[in-house]
Tab-separated table of C-alpha atoms in Angstrom:
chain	number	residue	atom	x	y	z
A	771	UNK	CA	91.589	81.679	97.849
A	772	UNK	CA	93.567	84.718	99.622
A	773	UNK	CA	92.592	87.915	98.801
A	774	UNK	CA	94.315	91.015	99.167
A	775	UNK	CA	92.538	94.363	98.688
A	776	UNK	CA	94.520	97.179	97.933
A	777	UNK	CA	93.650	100.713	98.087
A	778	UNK	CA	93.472	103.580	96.475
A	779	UNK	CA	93.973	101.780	93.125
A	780	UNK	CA	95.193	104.913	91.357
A	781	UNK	CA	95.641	108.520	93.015
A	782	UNK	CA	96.863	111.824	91.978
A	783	UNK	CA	98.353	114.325	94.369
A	784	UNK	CA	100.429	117.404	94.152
A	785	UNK	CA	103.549	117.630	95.204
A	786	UNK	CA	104.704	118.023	98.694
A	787	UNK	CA	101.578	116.373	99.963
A	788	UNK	CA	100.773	112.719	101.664
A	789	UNK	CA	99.294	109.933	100.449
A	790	UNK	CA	98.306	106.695	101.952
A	791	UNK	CA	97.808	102.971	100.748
A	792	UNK	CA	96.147	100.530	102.264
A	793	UNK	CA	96.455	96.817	101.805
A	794	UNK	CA	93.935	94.749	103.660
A	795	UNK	CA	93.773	90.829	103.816
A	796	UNK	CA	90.818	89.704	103.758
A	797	UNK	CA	90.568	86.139	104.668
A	798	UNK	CA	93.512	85.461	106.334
A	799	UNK	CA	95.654	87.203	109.135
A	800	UNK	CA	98.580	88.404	107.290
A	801	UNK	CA	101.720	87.850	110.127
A	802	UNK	CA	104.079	90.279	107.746
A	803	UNK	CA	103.520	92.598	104.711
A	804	UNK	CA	106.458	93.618	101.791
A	805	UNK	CA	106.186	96.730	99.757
A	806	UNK	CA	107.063	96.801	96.534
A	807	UNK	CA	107.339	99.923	94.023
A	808	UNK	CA	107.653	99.143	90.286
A	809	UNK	CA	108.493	101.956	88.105
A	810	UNK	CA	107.372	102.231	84.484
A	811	UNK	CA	108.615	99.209	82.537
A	812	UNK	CA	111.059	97.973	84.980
A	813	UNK	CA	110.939	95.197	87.775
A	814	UNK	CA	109.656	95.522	91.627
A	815	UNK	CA	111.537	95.986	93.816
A	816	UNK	CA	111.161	95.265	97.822
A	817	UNK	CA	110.784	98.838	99.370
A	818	UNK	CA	110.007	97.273	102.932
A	819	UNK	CA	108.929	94.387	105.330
A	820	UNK	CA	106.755	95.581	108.180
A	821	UNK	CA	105.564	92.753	110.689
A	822	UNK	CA	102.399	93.399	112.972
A	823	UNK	CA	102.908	95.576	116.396
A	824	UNK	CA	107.020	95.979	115.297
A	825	UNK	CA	108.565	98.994	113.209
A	826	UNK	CA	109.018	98.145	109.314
A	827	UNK	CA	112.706	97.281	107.724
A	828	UNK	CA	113.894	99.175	104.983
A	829	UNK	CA	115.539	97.979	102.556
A	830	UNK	CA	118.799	99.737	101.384
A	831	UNK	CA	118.244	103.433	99.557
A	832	UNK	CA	114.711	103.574	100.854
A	833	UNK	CA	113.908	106.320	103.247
A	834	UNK	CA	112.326	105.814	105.879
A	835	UNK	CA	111.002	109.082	106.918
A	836	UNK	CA	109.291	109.496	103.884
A	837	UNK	CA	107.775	105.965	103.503
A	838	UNK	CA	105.657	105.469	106.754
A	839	UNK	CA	104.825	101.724	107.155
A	840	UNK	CA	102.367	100.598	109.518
A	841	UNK	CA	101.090	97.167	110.483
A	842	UNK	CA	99.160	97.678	113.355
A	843	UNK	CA	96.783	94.645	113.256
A	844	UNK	CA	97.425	91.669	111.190
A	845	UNK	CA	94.740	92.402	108.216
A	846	UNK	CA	96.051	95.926	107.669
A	847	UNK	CA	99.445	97.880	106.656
A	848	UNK	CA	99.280	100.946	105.462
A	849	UNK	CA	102.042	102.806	103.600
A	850	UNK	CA	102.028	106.722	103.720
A	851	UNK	CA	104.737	108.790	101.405
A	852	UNK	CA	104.986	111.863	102.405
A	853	UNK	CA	105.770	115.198	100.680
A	854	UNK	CA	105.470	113.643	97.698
A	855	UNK	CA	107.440	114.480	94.333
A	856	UNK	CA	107.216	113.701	91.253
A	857	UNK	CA	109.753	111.035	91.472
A	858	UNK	CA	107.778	109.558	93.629
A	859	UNK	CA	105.303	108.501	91.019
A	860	UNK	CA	105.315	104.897	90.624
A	861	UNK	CA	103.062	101.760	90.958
A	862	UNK	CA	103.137	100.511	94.333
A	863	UNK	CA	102.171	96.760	94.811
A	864	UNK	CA	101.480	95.204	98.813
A	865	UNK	CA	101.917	91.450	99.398
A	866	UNK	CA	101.049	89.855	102.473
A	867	UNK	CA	102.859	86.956	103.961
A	868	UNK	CA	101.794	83.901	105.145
A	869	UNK	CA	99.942	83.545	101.570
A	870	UNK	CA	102.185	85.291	99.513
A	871	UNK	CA	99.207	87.467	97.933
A	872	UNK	CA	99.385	90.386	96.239
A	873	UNK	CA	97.266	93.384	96.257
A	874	UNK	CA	96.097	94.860	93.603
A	875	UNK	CA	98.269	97.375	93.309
A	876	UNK	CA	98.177	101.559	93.339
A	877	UNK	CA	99.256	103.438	90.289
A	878	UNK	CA	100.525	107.242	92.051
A	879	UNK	CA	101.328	110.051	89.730
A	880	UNK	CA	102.421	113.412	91.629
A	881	UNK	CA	102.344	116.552	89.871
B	259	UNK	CA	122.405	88.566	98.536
B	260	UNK	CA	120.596	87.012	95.850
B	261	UNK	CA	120.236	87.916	92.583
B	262	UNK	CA	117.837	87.287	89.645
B	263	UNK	CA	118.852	87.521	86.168
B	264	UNK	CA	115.928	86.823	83.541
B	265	UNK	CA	116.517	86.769	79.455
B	266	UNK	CA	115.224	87.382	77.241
B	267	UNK	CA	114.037	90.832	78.178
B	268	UNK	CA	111.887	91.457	75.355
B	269	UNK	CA	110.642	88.566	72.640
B	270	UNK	CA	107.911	88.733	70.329
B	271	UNK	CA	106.894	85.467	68.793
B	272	UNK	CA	104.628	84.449	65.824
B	273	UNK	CA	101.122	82.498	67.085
B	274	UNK	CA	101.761	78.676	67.148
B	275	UNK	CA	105.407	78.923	68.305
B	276	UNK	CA	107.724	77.215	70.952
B	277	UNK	CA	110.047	79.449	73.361
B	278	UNK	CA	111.542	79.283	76.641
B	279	UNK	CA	112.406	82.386	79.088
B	280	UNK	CA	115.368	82.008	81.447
B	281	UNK	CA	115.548	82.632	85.026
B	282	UNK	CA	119.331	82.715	86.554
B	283	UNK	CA	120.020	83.171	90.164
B	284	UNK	CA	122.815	84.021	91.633
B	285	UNK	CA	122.442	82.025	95.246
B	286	UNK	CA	120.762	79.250	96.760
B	287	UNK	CA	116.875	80.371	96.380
B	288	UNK	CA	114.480	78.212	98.608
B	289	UNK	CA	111.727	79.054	96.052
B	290	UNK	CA	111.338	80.294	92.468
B	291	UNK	CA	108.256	82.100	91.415
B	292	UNK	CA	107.002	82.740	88.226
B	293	UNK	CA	104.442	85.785	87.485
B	294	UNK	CA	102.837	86.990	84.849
B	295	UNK	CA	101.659	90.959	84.895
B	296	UNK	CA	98.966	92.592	82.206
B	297	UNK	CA	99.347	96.360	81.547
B	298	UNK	CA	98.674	98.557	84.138
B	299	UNK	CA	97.648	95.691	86.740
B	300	UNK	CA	99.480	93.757	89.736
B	301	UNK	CA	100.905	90.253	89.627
B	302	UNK	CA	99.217	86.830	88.763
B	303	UNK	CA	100.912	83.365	90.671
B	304	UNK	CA	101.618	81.374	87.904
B	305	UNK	CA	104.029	78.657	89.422
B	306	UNK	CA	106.121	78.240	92.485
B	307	UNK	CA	108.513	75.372	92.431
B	308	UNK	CA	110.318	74.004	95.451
B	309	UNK	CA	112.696	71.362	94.827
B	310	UNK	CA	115.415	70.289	92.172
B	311	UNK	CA	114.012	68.623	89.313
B	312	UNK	CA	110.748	70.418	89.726
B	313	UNK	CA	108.198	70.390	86.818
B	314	UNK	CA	104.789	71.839	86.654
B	315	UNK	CA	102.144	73.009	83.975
B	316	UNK	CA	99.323	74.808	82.964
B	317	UNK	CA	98.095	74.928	79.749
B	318	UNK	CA	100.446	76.050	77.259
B	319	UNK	CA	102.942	77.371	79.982
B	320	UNK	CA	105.502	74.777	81.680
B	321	UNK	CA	108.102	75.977	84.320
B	322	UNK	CA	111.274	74.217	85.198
B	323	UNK	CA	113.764	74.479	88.253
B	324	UNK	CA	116.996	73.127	87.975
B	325	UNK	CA	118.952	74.187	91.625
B	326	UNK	CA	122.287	72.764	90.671
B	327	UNK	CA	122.363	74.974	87.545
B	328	UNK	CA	120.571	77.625	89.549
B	329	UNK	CA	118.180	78.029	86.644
B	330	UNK	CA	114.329	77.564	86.093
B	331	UNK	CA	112.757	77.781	83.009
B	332	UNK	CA	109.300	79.028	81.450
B	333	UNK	CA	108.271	77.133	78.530
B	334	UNK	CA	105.588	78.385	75.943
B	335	UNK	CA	103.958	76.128	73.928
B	336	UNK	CA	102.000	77.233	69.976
B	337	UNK	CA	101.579	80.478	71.342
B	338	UNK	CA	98.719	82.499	71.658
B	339	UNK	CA	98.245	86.255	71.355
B	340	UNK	CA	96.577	86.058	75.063
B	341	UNK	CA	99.629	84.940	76.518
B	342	UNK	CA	101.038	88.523	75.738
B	343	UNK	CA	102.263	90.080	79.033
B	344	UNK	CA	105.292	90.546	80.948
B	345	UNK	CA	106.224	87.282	82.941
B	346	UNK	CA	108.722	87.557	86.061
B	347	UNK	CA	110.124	84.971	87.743
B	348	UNK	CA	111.238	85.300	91.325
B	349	UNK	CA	113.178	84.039	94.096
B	350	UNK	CA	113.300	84.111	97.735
B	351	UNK	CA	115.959	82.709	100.675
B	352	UNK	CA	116.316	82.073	104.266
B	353	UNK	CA	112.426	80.702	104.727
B	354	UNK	CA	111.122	84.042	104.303
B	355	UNK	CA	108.937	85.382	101.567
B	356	UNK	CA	110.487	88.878	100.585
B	357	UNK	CA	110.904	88.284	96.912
B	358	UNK	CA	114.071	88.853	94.780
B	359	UNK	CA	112.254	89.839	91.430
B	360	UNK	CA	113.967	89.114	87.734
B	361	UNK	CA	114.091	91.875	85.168
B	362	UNK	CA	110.791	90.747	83.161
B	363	UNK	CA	110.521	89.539	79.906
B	364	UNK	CA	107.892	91.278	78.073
B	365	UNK	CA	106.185	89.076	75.861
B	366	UNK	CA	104.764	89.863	72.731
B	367	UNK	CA	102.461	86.956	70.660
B	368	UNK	CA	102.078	88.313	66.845
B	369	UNK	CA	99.307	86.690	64.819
């Protein structure tokens, strides 16, 4: 079946630095990849779409300065947030399109 | 822009019991998705169902689309304390696979 590896699964920064995720497919070229951030005991919800070799769309309220989204081959986006806070911390889930797989997922706490 | 509306948000049901969880939406969805999501991990594909009329099962778990009514449904059957976990269901539009997620209904089986 598709698999999806995502990466780191759980990181700790302090705030105002960066940290990157990394969602890889492994067995299939994934054409587009959404972002999703799920807060504690509440839904996802779609941060982004980022398609291969084209700039990500964000959806509405998400900032795109501070979420960096790049796809720059078709087994790898990465997603960057920058000068992180702690209202930042969240779990952040990657699923990659055309499978419809979803990563594993990367619990962030900033403190 | 579609919505997803999911009751009940919470339930907590004796071992051996029937229930069903409710999945509105609020616009023509080309796909529902149902999920279930363990503590502290990502997403597992439980169902997708395409058409009107749709039925499918797994083991104690039976999902349900109705289109007309704009409503699928997530049937449990003599539940078991594994099935405790927060289940989602999910929609998407316009061919694409940038998911419209419900609120989660977090499941809890008492023995």
């Amino acid at each position: 079946g598709a698999v999806v590896s995502q990466h780191p699964s759980r990181v700790i920064c302090k705030s105002g630095t960066s940290v990157k995720i990394e969602c890889r497919s492994l067995d299939f070229q994934a054409t587009t990849m959404f972002w999703y951030r799920q807060f504690p005991k509440q839904s996802l919800m779609l941060m982004a779409t980022s398609n291969e070799g084209s700039k990500a769309t964000y959806e509405q309220g998400v900032e795109k300065d501070k979420f960096l989204i790049n796809h720059a081959s078709l087994t790898l986006s990465t997603l960057t947030v920058t000068s992180a806070h702690p209202e930042d911390s969240s779990f952040y889930i990657c699923s990659a399109s055309p499978r419809l797989t979803f990563g594993s997922g990367t619990r962030l706490t900033v403190v | 822009e579609l919505k997803v509306e999911q009751n009940p948000l919470f339930l907590s049901m004796q071992e051996g019991k029937n229930y069903t969880i409710y999945c509105n939406y609020s616009t023509t969805s080309d796909r529902l998705y149902w999920y279930r999501q363990d503590p502290g991990k990502s997403l597992e594909s439980l169902f997708v169902l395409l058409s009107n009329g749709a039925v499918k099962q797994e083991g104690r778990l039976m999902a349900s689309l109705d289109t007309k009514a704009r409503l699928s449904t997530l049937h449990i059957t003599a539940a078991v304390h594994d099935l405790s976990a927060t289940y989602f269901c999910a929609g998407s539009n316009f061919g694409n696979e940038k998911l419209t997620f419900g609120t989660g209904t977090r499941l809890t089986i008492i023995p």
